[in-house]
PDB file of C-alpha atoms in Angstrom:
ATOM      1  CA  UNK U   1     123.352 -90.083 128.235  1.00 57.00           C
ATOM      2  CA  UNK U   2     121.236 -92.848 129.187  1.00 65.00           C
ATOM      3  CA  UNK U   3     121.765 -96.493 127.151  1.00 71.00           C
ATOM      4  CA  UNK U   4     119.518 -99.388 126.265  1.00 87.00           C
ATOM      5  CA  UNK U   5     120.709-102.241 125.747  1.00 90.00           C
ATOM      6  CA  UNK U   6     118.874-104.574 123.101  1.00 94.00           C
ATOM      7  CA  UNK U   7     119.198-108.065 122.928  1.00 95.00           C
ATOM      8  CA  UNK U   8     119.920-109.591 119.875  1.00 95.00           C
ATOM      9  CA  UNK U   9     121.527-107.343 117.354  1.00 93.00           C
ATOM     10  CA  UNK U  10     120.153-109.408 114.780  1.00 94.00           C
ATOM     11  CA  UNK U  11     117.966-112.723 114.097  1.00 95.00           C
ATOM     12  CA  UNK U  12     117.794-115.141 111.236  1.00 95.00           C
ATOM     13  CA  UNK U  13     114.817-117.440 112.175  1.00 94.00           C
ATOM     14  CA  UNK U  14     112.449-119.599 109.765  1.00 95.00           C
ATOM     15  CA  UNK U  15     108.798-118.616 109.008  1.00 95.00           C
ATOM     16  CA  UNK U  16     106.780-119.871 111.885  1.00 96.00           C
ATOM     17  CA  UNK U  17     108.715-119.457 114.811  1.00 96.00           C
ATOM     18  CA  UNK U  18     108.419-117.678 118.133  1.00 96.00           C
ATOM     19  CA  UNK U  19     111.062-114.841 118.598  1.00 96.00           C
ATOM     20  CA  UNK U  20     111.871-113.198 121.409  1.00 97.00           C
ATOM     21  CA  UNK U  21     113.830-109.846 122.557  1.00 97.00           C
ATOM     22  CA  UNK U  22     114.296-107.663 124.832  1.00 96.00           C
ATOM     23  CA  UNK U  23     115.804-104.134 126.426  1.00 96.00           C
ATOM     24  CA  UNK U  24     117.439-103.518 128.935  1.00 95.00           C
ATOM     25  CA  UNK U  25     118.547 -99.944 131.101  1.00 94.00           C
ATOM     26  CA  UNK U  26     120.717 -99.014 134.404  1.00 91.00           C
ATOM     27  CA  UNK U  27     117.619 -96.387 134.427  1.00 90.00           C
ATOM     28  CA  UNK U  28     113.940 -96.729 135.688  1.00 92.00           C
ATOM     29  CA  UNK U  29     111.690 -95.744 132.460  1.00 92.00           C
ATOM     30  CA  UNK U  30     107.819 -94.068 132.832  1.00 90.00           C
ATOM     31  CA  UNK U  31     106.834 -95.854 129.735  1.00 92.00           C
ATOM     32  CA  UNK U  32     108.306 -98.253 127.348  1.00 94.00           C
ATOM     33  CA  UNK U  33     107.166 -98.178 123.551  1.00 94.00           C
ATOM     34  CA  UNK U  34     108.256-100.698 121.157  1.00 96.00           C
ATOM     35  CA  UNK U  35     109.010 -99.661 117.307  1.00 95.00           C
ATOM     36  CA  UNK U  36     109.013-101.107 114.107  1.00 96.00           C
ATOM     37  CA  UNK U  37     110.973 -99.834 111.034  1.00 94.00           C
ATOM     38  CA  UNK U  38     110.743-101.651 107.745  1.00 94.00           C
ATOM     39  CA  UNK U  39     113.282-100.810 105.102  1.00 88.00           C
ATOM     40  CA  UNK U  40     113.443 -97.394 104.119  1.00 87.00           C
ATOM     41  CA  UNK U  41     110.864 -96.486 106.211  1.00 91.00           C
ATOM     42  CA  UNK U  42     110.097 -94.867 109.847  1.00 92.00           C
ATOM     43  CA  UNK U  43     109.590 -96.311 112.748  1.00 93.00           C
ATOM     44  CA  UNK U  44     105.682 -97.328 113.801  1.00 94.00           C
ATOM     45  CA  UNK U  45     104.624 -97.897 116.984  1.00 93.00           C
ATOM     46  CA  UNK U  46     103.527-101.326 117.979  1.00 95.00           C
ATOM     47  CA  UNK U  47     102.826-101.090 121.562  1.00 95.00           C
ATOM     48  CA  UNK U  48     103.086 -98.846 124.228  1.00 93.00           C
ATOM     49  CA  UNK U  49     103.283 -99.533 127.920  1.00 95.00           C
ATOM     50  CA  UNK U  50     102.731 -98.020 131.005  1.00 92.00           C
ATOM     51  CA  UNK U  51     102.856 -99.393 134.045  1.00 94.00           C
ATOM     52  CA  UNK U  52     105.188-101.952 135.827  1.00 95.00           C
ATOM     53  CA  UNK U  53     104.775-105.807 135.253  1.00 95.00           C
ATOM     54  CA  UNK U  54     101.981-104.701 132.478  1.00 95.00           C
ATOM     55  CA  UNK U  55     101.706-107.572 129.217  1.00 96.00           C
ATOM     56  CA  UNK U  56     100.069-105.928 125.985  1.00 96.00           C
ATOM     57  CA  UNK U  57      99.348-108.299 123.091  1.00 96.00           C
ATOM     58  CA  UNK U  58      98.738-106.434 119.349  1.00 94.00           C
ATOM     59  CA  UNK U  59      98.054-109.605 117.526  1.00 96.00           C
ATOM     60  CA  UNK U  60     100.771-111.712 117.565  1.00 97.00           C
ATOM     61  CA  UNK U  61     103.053-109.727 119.361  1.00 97.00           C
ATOM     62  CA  UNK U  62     102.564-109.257 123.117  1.00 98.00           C
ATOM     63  CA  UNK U  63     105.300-106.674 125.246  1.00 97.00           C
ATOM     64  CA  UNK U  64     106.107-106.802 128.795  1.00 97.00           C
ATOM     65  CA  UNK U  65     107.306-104.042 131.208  1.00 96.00           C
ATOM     66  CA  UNK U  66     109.323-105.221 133.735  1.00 96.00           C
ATOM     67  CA  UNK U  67     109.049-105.108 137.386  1.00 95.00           C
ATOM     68  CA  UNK U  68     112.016-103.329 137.891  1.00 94.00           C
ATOM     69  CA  UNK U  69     110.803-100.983 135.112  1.00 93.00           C
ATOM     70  CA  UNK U  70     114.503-101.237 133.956  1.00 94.00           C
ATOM     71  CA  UNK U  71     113.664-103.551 131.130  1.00 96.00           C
ATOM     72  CA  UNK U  72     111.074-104.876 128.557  1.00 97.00           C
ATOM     73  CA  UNK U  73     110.549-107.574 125.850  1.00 97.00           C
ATOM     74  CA  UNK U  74     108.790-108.305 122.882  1.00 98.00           C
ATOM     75  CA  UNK U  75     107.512-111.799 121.713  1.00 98.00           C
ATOM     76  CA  UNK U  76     106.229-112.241 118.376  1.00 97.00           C
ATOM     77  CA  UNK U  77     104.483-115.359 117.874  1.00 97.00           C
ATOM     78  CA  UNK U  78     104.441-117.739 114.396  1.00 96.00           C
ATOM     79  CA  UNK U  79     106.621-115.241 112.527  1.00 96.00           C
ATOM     80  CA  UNK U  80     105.812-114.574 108.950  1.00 95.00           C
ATOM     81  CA  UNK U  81     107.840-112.684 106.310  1.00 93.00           C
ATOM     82  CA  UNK U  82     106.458-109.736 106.539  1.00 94.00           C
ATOM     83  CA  UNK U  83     107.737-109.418 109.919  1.00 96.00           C
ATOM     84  CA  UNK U  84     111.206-108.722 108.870  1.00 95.00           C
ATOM     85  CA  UNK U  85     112.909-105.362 109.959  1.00 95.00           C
ATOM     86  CA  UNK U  86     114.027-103.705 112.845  1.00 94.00           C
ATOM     87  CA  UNK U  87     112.366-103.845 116.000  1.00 96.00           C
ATOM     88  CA  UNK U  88     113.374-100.823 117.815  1.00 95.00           C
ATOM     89  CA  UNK U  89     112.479-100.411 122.284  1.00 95.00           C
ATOM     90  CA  UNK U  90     112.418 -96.854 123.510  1.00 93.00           C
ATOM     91  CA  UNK U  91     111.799 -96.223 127.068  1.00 92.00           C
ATOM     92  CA  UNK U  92     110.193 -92.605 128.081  1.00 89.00           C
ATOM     93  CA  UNK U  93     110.392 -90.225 130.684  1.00 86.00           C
ATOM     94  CA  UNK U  94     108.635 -87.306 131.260  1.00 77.00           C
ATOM     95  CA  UNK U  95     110.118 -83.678 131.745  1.00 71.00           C
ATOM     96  CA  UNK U  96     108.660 -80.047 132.292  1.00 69.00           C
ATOM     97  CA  UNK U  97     107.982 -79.697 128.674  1.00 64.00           C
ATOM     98  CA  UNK U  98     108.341 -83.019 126.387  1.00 63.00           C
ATOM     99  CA  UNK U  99     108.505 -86.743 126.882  1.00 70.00           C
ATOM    100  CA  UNK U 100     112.675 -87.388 126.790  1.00 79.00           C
ATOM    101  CA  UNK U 101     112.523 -90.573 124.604  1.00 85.00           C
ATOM    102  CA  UNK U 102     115.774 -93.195 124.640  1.00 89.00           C
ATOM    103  CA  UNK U 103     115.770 -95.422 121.680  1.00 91.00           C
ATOM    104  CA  UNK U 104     117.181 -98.693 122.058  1.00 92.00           C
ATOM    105  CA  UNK U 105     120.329-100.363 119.454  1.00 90.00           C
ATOM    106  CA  UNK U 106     117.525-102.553 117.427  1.00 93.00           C
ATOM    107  CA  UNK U 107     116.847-106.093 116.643  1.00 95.00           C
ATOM    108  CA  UNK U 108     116.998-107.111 113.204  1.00 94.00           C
ATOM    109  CA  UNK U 109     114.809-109.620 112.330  1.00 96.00           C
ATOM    110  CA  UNK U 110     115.134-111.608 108.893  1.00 95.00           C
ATOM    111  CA  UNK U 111     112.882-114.245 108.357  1.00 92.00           C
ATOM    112  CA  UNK U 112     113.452-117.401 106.212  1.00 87.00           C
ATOM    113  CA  UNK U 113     110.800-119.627 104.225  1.00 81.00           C
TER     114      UNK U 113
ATOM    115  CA  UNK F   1      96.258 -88.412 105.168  1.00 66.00           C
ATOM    116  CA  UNK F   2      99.771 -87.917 104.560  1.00 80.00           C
ATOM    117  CA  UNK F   3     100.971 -87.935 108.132  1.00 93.00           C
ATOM    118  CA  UNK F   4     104.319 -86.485 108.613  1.00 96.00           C
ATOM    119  CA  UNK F   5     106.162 -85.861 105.161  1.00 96.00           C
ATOM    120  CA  UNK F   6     109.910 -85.339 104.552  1.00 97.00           C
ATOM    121  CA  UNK F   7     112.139 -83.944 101.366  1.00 96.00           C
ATOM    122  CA  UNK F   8     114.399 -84.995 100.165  1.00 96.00           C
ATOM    123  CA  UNK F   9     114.596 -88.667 100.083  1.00 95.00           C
ATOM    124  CA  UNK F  10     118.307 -88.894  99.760  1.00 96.00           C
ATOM    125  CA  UNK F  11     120.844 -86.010  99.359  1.00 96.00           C
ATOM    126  CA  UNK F  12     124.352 -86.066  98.558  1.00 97.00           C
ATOM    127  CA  UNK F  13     126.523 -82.956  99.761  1.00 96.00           C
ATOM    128  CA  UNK F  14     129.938 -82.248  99.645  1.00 97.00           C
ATOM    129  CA  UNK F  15     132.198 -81.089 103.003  1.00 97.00           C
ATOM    130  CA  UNK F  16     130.829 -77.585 103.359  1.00 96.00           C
ATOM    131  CA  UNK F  17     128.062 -77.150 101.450  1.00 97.00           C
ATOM    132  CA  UNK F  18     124.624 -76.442 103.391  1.00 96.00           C
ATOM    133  CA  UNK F  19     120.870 -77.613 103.357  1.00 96.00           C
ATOM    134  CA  UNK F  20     118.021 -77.490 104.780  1.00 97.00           C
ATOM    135  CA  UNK F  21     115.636 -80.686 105.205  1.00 98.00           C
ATOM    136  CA  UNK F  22     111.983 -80.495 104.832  1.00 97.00           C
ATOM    137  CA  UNK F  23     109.566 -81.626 107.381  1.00 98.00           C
ATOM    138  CA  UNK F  24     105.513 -81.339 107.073  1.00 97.00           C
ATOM    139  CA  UNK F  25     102.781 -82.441 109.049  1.00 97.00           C
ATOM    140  CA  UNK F  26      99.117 -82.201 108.069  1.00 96.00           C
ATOM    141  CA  UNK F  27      97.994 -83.928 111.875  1.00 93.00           C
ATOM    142  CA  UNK F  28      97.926 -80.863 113.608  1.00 93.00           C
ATOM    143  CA  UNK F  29     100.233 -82.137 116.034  1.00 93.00           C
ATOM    144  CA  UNK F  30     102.020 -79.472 118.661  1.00 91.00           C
ATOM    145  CA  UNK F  31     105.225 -81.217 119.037  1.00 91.00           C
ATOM    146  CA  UNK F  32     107.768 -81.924 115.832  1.00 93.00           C
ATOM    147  CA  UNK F  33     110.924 -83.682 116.708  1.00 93.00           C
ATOM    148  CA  UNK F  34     114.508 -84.053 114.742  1.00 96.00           C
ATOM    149  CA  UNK F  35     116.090 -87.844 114.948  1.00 95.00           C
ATOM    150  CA  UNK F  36     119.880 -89.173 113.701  1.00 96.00           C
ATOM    151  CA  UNK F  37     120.162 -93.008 112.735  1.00 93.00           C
ATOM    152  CA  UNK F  38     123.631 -94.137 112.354  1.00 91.00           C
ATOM    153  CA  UNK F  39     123.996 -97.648 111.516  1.00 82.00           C
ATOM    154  CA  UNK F  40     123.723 -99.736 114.751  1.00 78.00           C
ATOM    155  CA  UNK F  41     122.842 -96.804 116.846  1.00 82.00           C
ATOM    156  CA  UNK F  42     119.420 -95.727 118.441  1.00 83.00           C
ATOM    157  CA  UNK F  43     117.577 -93.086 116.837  1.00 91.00           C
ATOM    158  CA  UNK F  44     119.039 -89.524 118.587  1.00 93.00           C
ATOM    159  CA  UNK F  45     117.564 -86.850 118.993  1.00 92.00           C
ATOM    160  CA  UNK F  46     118.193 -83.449 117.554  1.00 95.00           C
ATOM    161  CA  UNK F  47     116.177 -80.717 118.503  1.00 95.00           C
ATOM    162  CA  UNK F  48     112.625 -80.920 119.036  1.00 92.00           C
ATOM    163  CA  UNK F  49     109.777 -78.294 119.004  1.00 92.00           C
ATOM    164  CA  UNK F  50     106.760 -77.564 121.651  1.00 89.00           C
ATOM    165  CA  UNK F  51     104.847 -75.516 119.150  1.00 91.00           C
ATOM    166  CA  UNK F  52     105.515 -72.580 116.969  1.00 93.00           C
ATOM    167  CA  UNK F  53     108.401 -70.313 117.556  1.00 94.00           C
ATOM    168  CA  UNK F  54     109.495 -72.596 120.010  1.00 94.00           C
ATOM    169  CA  UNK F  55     112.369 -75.015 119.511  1.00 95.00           C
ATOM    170  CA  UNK F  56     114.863 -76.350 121.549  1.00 92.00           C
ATOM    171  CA  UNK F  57     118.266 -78.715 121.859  1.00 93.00           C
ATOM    172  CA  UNK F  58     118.184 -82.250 121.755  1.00 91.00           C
ATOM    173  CA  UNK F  59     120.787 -84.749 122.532  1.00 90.00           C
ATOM    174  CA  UNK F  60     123.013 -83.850 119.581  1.00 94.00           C
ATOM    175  CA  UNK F  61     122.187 -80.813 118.088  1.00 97.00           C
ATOM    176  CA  UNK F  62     126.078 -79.205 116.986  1.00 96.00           C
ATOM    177  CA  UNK F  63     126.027 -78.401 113.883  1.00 96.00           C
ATOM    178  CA  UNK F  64     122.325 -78.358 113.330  1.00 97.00           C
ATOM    179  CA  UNK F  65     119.880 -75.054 113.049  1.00 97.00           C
ATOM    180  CA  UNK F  66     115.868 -75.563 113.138  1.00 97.00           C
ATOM    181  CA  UNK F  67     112.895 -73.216 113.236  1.00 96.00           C
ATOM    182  CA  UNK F  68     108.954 -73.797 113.896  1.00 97.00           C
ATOM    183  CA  UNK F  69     107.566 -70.703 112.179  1.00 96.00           C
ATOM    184  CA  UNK F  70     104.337 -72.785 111.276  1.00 96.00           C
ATOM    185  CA  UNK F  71     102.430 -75.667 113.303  1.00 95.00           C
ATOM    186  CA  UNK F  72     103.014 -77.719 110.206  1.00 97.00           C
ATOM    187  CA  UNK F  73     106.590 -77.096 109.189  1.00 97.00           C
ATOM    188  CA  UNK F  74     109.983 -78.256 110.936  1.00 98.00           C
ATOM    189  CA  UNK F  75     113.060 -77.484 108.887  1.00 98.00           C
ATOM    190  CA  UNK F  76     116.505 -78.701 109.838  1.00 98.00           C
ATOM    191  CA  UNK F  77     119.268 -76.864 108.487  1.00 97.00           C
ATOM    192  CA  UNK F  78     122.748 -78.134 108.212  1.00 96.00           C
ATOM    193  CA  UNK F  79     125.306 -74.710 107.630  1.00 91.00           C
ATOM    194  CA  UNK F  80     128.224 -76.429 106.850  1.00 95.00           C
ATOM    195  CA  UNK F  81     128.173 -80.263 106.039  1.00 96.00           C
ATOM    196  CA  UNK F  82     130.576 -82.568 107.456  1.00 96.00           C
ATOM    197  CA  UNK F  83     131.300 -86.279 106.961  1.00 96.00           C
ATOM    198  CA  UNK F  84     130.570 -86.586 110.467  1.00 96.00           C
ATOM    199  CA  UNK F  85     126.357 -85.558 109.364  1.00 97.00           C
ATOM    200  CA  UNK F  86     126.128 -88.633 107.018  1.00 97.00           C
ATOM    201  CA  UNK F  87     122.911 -90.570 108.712  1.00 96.00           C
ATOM    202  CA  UNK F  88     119.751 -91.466 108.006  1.00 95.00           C
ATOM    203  CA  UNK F  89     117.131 -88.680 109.269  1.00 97.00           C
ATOM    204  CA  UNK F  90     113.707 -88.452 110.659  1.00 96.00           C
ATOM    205  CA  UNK F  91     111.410 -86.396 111.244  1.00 97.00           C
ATOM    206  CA  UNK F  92     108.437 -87.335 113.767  1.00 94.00           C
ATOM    207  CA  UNK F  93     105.130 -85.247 115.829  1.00 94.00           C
ATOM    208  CA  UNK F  94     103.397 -86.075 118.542  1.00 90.00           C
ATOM    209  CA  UNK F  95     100.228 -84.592 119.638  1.00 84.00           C
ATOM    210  CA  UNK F  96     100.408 -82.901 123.064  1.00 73.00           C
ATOM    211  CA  UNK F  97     102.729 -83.138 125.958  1.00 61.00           C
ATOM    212  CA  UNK F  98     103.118 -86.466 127.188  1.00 55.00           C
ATOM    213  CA  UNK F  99     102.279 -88.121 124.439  1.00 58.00           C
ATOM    214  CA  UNK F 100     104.874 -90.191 123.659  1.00 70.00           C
ATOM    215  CA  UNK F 101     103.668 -91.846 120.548  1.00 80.00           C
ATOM    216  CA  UNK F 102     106.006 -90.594 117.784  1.00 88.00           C
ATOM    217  CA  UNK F 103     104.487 -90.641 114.279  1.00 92.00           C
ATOM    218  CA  UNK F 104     107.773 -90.804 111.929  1.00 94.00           C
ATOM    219  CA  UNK F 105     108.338 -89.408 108.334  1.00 96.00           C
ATOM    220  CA  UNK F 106     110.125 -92.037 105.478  1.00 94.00           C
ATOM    221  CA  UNK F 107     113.416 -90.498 106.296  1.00 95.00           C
ATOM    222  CA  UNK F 108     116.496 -88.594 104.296  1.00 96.00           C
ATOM    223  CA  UNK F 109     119.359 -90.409 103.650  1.00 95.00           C
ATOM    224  CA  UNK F 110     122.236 -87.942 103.475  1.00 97.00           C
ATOM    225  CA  UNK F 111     125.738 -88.735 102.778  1.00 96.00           C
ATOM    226  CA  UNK F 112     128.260 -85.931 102.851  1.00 96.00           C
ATOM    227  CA  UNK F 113     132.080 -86.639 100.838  1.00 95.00           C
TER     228      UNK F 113
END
């Protein structure tokens, strides 16, 4: 099946920084959707995109599709602690019947004081 | 507004024993969707469900039985439990067809020994 690459595994950055990741595919994507999970929870979408070289923001985080529509990233700006967990990128394409969603490894993000 | 509920929480079965995990959603939402986490892996998919009475395979779905009798439930039965079925799963909806944005349950944590 179809892979996504995510970039880091895993962070350990200190309360205030910028992080950045991203995801990458040998496949072009429809849409690209990028997930949250905190512990012992589901995933929640964050922000969705839709169309090539399109930059969302949802407060401090702001997404990118890429031009190639192969790849996307996520920036979250002035990290706080409750921004720990794992970041999860899906990218989307749509069939007959149901959007055909691939999930991405995830990022996991700890966050330091 | 519950959203999209799931029981049990965590489950412990032994090699061979079967169960069924509970899905509900109170959104209304046509499509219901089955989702594997293994540690380090993307979410898979299961089986996933267009409406009631219709289901059908997802990326890994051996060893796995659903039905959709009911807009609101989503069962996922596991006959015979193997060591191989220890994951984390979810349960998600989505409103209509092409709507990609997945709203997730808390998740079961089953572990089969």
């Amino acid at each position: 099946g179809q892979q996504l690459n995510q970039s880091p595994q895993s962070m350990f950055i200190q309360e205030g920084e910028d992080v950045s990741m991203n995801c990458t595919s040998s496949s072009i994507f429809n849409t690209w959707l990028w997930y949250k999970q905190d512990p012992g929870e589901g995933p929640v979408l964050l922000i969705a995109l839709y169309k090539a070289g399109e930059l969302t923001s949802n407060g401090r985080l702001t997404a990118q599709f890429g031009i190639t529509r192969k790849d996307s990233f996520l920036n979250i700006s002035a990290s706080i602690p409750s921004d720990v967990g794992i970041y999860f990128c899906a990218g989307v394409i749509n069939t007959g019947t149901a959007s055909k969603l691939t999930f991405g490894t995830g990022t996991r993000l700890q966050v330091t004081l | 507004n519950a959203g999209v509920t799931q029981t049990p929480k965590f489950r412990i079965l032994k090699i061979g024993q079967s169960m069924t995990l509970q899905c509900t959603q109170d959104m209304n939402h046509n499509y219901m969707y089955w989702y594997r986490q293994d540690p380090g892996m993307g979410l898979k998919l299961i089986y996933y469900s267009v409406g009631a009475g219709i289901t059908d395979k997802g990326e890994v779905p051996n060893g796995y039985n659903v039905s959709r009798s009911t807009t609101e439930d989503f069962p996922l039965r596991l006959e015979l439990a193997a060591p191989s079925q220890t994951s984390v799963y979810f349960c998600a909806s989505s409103p209509n067809w092409g709507n990609e944005k997945l709203f997730f349950g808390s998740g079961t944590q089953l572990s089969v020994l």
